[in-house]
Coordinates of C-alpha atoms in Angstrom, one line a residue:
X1 CA -44.7 54.1 41.1
X2 CA -42.4 51.5 39.6
X3 CA -43.1 49.0 36.8
X4 CA -41.7 45.5 37.1
X5 CA -41.7 42.3 35.0
X6 CA -41.9 38.9 36.6
X7 CA -39.5 36.5 35.1
X8 CA -41.9 33.5 35.6
X9 CA -42.8 34.0 31.9
X10 CA -39.4 32.5 31.0
X11 CA -37.8 30.7 33.9
X12 CA -37.6 30.0 37.6
X13 CA -33.8 30.3 37.6
X14 CA -32.6 33.7 36.2
X15 CA -28.9 33.7 35.3
X16 CA -26.3 35.5 33.2
X17 CA -27.7 33.7 30.1
X18 CA -30.8 35.8 30.4
X19 CA -28.7 39.1 30.2
X20 CA -29.9 39.9 26.6
X21 CA -33.5 39.5 27.7
X22 CA -32.9 41.6 30.9
X23 CA -31.4 44.3 28.8
X24 CA -34.3 44.4 26.5
X25 CA -36.7 44.6 29.4
X26 CA -34.7 47.6 30.7
X27 CA -34.7 49.1 27.2
X28 CA -38.5 48.8 27.1
X29 CA -38.7 51.1 30.1
X30 CA -39.1 48.8 33.1
X31 CA -37.7 49.9 36.4
X32 CA -37.0 46.4 37.6
X33 CA -37.7 42.7 37.4
X34 CA -39.2 40.1 39.8
X35 CA -36.7 37.3 40.4
X36 CA -37.9 33.8 41.2
X37 CA -36.2 32.1 44.2
X38 CA -36.4 28.3 44.1
X39 CA -32.9 27.0 44.2
X40 CA -29.3 28.0 44.8
X41 CA -27.4 29.8 47.5
X42 CA -27.4 33.5 48.7
X43 CA -24.1 34.1 46.9
X44 CA -25.7 33.1 43.6
X45 CA -28.3 35.8 44.1
X46 CA -25.7 38.3 45.2
X47 CA -23.9 37.8 41.8
X48 CA -27.3 38.1 40.0
X49 CA -27.9 41.3 41.9
X50 CA -24.6 42.7 40.7
X51 CA -25.6 41.8 37.1
X52 CA -28.9 43.6 37.5
X53 CA -27.1 46.6 39.0
X54 CA -24.9 46.8 35.9
X55 CA -27.9 46.7 33.7
X56 CA -29.7 49.2 35.8
X57 CA -32.7 47.1 36.9
X58 CA -34.1 47.2 40.4
X59 CA -35.6 44.0 41.7
X60 CA -38.2 42.3 43.8
X61 CA -38.4 38.5 44.6
X62 CA -41.0 35.8 44.3
X63 CA -41.3 32.2 45.4
X64 CA -43.9 29.5 46.1
X65 CA -44.0 26.3 48.2
X66 CA -45.1 23.2 46.2
X67 CA -43.5 20.5 48.4
X68 CA -45.9 19.0 50.9
X69 CA -42.9 18.1 53.1
X70 CA -42.5 21.8 53.9
X71 CA -46.2 22.7 54.5
X72 CA -46.3 25.6 57.0
X73 CA -49.8 24.6 58.2
X74 CA -49.2 20.9 58.6
X75 CA -50.1 19.1 61.9
X76 CA -46.6 17.7 61.9
X77 CA -44.1 19.9 63.7
X78 CA -41.1 18.7 61.7
X79 CA -42.9 19.5 58.4
X80 CA -43.7 23.0 59.6
X81 CA -40.1 23.5 60.7
X82 CA -38.8 22.5 57.3
X83 CA -41.1 25.1 55.8
X84 CA -39.9 27.8 58.1
X85 CA -36.3 26.9 57.3
X86 CA -37.1 27.1 53.5
X87 CA -38.6 30.5 54.0
X88 CA -35.6 31.7 56.0
X89 CA -33.3 30.5 53.1
X90 CA -35.6 32.3 50.6
X91 CA -35.4 35.5 52.7
X92 CA -31.6 35.3 52.9
X93 CA -31.5 34.9 49.1
X94 CA -33.8 37.9 48.6
X95 CA -31.6 40.0 50.8
X96 CA -28.5 38.9 48.9
X97 CA -30.2 39.8 45.7
X98 CA -31.0 43.2 46.9
X99 CA -34.8 42.7 46.9
X100 CA -36.6 44.2 49.8
X101 CA -39.9 42.4 49.0
X102 CA -40.4 38.7 48.6
X103 CA -44.0 37.8 47.5
X104 CA -46.1 34.8 46.6
X105 CA -48.4 32.2 48.2
X106 CA -45.9 31.7 50.9
X107 CA -48.4 30.4 53.5
X108 CA -49.2 26.9 52.4
X109 CA -48.5 24.2 49.8
X110 CA -49.4 25.3 46.3
X111 CA -51.9 22.9 44.8
X112 CA -52.5 20.8 47.9
X113 CA -56.0 20.4 49.3
X114 CA -57.5 18.8 52.4
X115 CA -61.0 18.4 50.9
X116 CA -62.5 21.1 53.1
X117 CA -61.9 24.7 54.1
X118 CA -59.1 25.9 56.4
X119 CA -59.6 24.9 60.1
X120 CA -58.9 27.0 63.1
X121 CA -56.0 24.8 64.0
X122 CA -54.4 25.3 60.5
X123 CA -54.8 29.0 60.8
X124 CA -53.2 29.0 64.2
X125 CA -50.3 26.9 63.0
X126 CA -50.0 29.4 60.1
X127 CA -49.8 32.3 62.5
X128 CA -47.0 30.6 64.5
X129 CA -45.1 29.7 61.3
X130 CA -45.4 33.2 59.9
X131 CA -44.3 34.9 63.1
X132 CA -41.1 32.9 63.0
X133 CA -40.5 33.8 59.4
X134 CA -41.4 37.4 60.0
X135 CA -38.9 37.7 62.9
X136 CA -36.1 36.4 60.5
X137 CA -37.3 38.7 57.7
X138 CA -37.1 41.7 60.0
X139 CA -33.4 40.9 60.6
X140 CA -32.8 41.0 56.9
X141 CA -35.0 44.0 56.2
X142 CA -37.1 41.9 53.7
X143 CA -40.9 42.2 53.8
X144 CA -43.0 39.1 52.9
X145 CA -46.0 39.9 50.7
X146 CA -48.4 36.9 51.2
X147 CA -50.7 36.3 48.3
X148 CA -54.3 35.2 48.3
X149 CA -54.8 32.6 45.6
X150 CA -58.0 31.4 43.9
X151 CA -59.8 28.4 45.2
X152 CA -58.3 26.1 42.5
X153 CA -54.7 26.7 43.6
X154 CA -55.0 26.8 47.4
X155 CA -57.6 26.7 50.2
X156 CA -56.0 28.5 53.1
X157 CA -56.4 32.1 51.9
X158 CA -58.6 32.9 48.9
X159 CA -59.8 36.5 49.4
X160 CA -58.2 39.8 50.4
X161 CA -60.4 39.9 53.5
X162 CA -59.2 36.5 54.7
X163 CA -55.6 37.5 53.9
X164 CA -55.7 40.8 55.6
X165 CA -57.4 39.4 58.7
X166 CA -54.6 36.7 58.8
X167 CA -51.9 39.3 58.4
X168 CA -53.4 41.2 61.4
X169 CA -53.4 38.0 63.4
X170 CA -49.8 37.4 62.6
X171 CA -48.9 40.8 63.8
X172 CA -45.4 41.1 62.4
X173 CA -44.3 44.3 60.5
X174 CA -42.4 42.2 57.9
X175 CA -45.4 40.0 57.1
X176 CA -47.8 41.8 54.8
X177 CA -50.1 41.2 51.8
X178 CA -49.9 41.5 48.1
X179 CA -52.8 42.1 45.7
X180 CA -53.1 40.2 42.4
X181 CA -55.6 41.3 39.8
X182 CA -55.9 37.8 38.3
X183 CA -56.9 36.1 41.6
X184 CA -59.1 39.0 42.7
X185 CA -61.0 38.7 39.4
X186 CA -61.9 35.1 40.3
X187 CA -62.6 35.3 44.0
X188 CA -63.8 38.8 44.8
X189 CA -67.4 40.0 44.3
X190 CA -65.9 43.5 44.3
X191 CA -62.2 43.3 43.1
X192 CA -61.7 47.0 43.5
X193 CA -63.2 47.1 47.0
X194 CA -61.1 44.1 47.9
X195 CA -58.1 46.3 47.3
X196 CA -59.2 49.5 48.8
X197 CA -60.6 48.0 52.0
X198 CA -57.4 46.3 52.8
X199 CA -54.9 48.7 51.3
X200 CA -53.2 49.2 54.7
X201 CA -51.7 45.7 54.5
X202 CA -50.7 45.7 50.8
X203 CA -47.0 46.0 50.0
X204 CA -46.9 44.6 46.5
X205 CA -49.2 44.4 43.4
X206 CA -49.3 42.0 40.5
X207 CA -50.8 43.2 37.3
X208 CA -52.2 40.1 35.7
X209 CA -54.9 39.8 33.0
X210 CA -57.9 37.5 33.6
X211 CA -56.3 34.9 31.3
X212 CA -52.8 35.5 32.5
X213 CA -51.9 36.9 29.1
X214 CA -51.2 40.4 27.9
X215 CA -52.4 43.1 30.4
X216 CA -55.1 45.2 28.7
X217 CA -56.5 42.6 26.3
X218 CA -58.9 40.9 28.7
X219 CA -61.7 41.8 31.0
X220 CA -60.0 43.1 34.2
X221 CA -61.5 46.5 35.0
X222 CA -58.2 48.3 34.4
X223 CA -59.5 51.9 34.5
X224 CA -61.1 51.4 37.9
X225 CA -58.2 49.4 39.1
X226 CA -55.5 51.9 38.3
X227 CA -57.7 54.7 39.7
X228 CA -58.2 52.9 43.0
X229 CA -54.5 52.1 43.3
X230 CA -53.4 55.6 42.5
X231 CA -56.1 57.2 44.7
X232 CA -55.0 55.0 47.7
X233 CA -51.6 56.6 47.7
X234 CA -49.8 53.4 46.7
X235 CA -46.6 54.3 45.0
X236 CA -44.6 51.1 44.8
X237 CA -44.3 48.2 42.4
X238 CA -46.9 47.3 39.7
X239 CA -45.4 44.1 38.4
X240 CA -46.6 42.2 35.4
X241 CA -47.1 38.5 36.0
X242 CA -47.8 36.2 33.1
X243 CA -47.2 32.5 32.5
X244 CA -46.3 30.3 29.6
X245 CA -46.0 26.6 28.9
X246 CA -42.2 26.4 28.7
X247 CA -41.8 25.6 32.5
X248 CA -43.7 22.3 32.8
X249 CA -43.9 22.2 36.7
X250 CA -45.0 25.8 37.0
X251 CA -47.4 25.4 34.1
X252 CA -49.0 22.4 35.9
X253 CA -49.2 24.3 39.2
X254 CA -50.8 27.3 37.6
X255 CA -53.1 25.3 35.3
X256 CA -51.5 26.7 32.1
X257 CA -52.4 24.5 29.1
X258 CA -52.1 26.9 26.2
X259 CA -50.2 30.0 25.2
X260 CA -51.8 33.3 26.1
X261 CA -49.9 35.6 23.8
X262 CA -48.3 35.3 20.4
X263 CA -44.9 36.0 21.9
X264 CA -43.4 36.8 25.3
X265 CA -42.3 40.2 23.9
X266 CA -46.0 41.1 23.3
X267 CA -46.6 40.5 27.0
X268 CA -44.0 42.8 28.4
X269 CA -43.8 45.5 25.7
X270 CA -47.6 45.9 25.4
X271 CA -48.1 45.4 29.1
X272 CA -45.6 48.1 29.9
X273 CA -47.4 50.6 27.7
X274 CA -50.7 49.5 29.2
X275 CA -49.5 50.3 32.8
X276 CA -47.9 53.6 31.8
X277 CA -51.1 54.8 30.0
X278 CA -53.4 53.5 32.7
X279 CA -51.5 55.2 35.5
X280 CA -51.2 58.5 33.7
X281 CA -55.0 58.4 32.8
X282 CA -55.8 57.7 36.5
X283 CA -53.8 60.8 37.5
X284 CA -55.5 63.0 34.9
X285 CA -59.0 61.8 35.8
X286 CA -58.2 62.5 39.5
X287 CA -57.2 66.1 38.7
X288 CA -60.3 66.6 36.6
X289 CA -62.7 65.3 39.2
X290 CA -64.5 67.9 41.3
X291 CA -63.4 68.1 44.9
X292 CA -65.3 66.0 47.4
X293 CA -67.2 68.2 49.9
X294 CA -65.8 67.8 53.4
X295 CA -68.1 66.9 56.3
X296 CA -68.5 69.7 58.7

């Protein structure tokens, strides 16, 4: 298992000026960081990857699509094509960065609503868009982790069941799913079951408290969550995602109107300890549990 910190808490454009922060994240114990991809060229991310290598941080990537002119499920073919081209660019940037996973709500326009639920036509258009993206991602050895968002941020995919079914329909090995504890806490009647039932498609996990603040201070069922993740055999990234008010566009998109922690340092330092402790406890509890009788 690797522990990551999403840089959304500070910026959507990580650069050399963030080196002191990145070094402190490394000193805290993190294995890597999650780098937002919203602007720039692949060479910019290649240079950033070199900086991260010098610091000793691995990396994943994250993005979102807030521009309706690039909506991947639009009825307009030119709009969908623009979205596919954006995603190909983001994949190229992730590859240059050295990130093998690019996650986020990369299936439809963030914060855009039709006034009703997703139609069959929209889902079919999504499948076609994602197949084109998945073919390009395969060439770059980057896996897309599509994210189910709560109903207040998108309408195409809200639950892990809907997301996993959609991933199956897409049928591309480089288009998979991510699990986010914040969104699951809102949309799932059984957040733990939503993970375990669809584990086969999950390639990335966001650790996010119910208020998007410091992991461990809210009401997410962390003991059960860590136990389920560890028992499932997942051994990849557990990445803290938290938000603040400093980025106005991102704050508006994620409905962040107040600060959720006294300092950003509290989020990543306390959050790191929370994950380490929870993961260790899940392992200890598993070893202490009596063996499950096997069916004859």
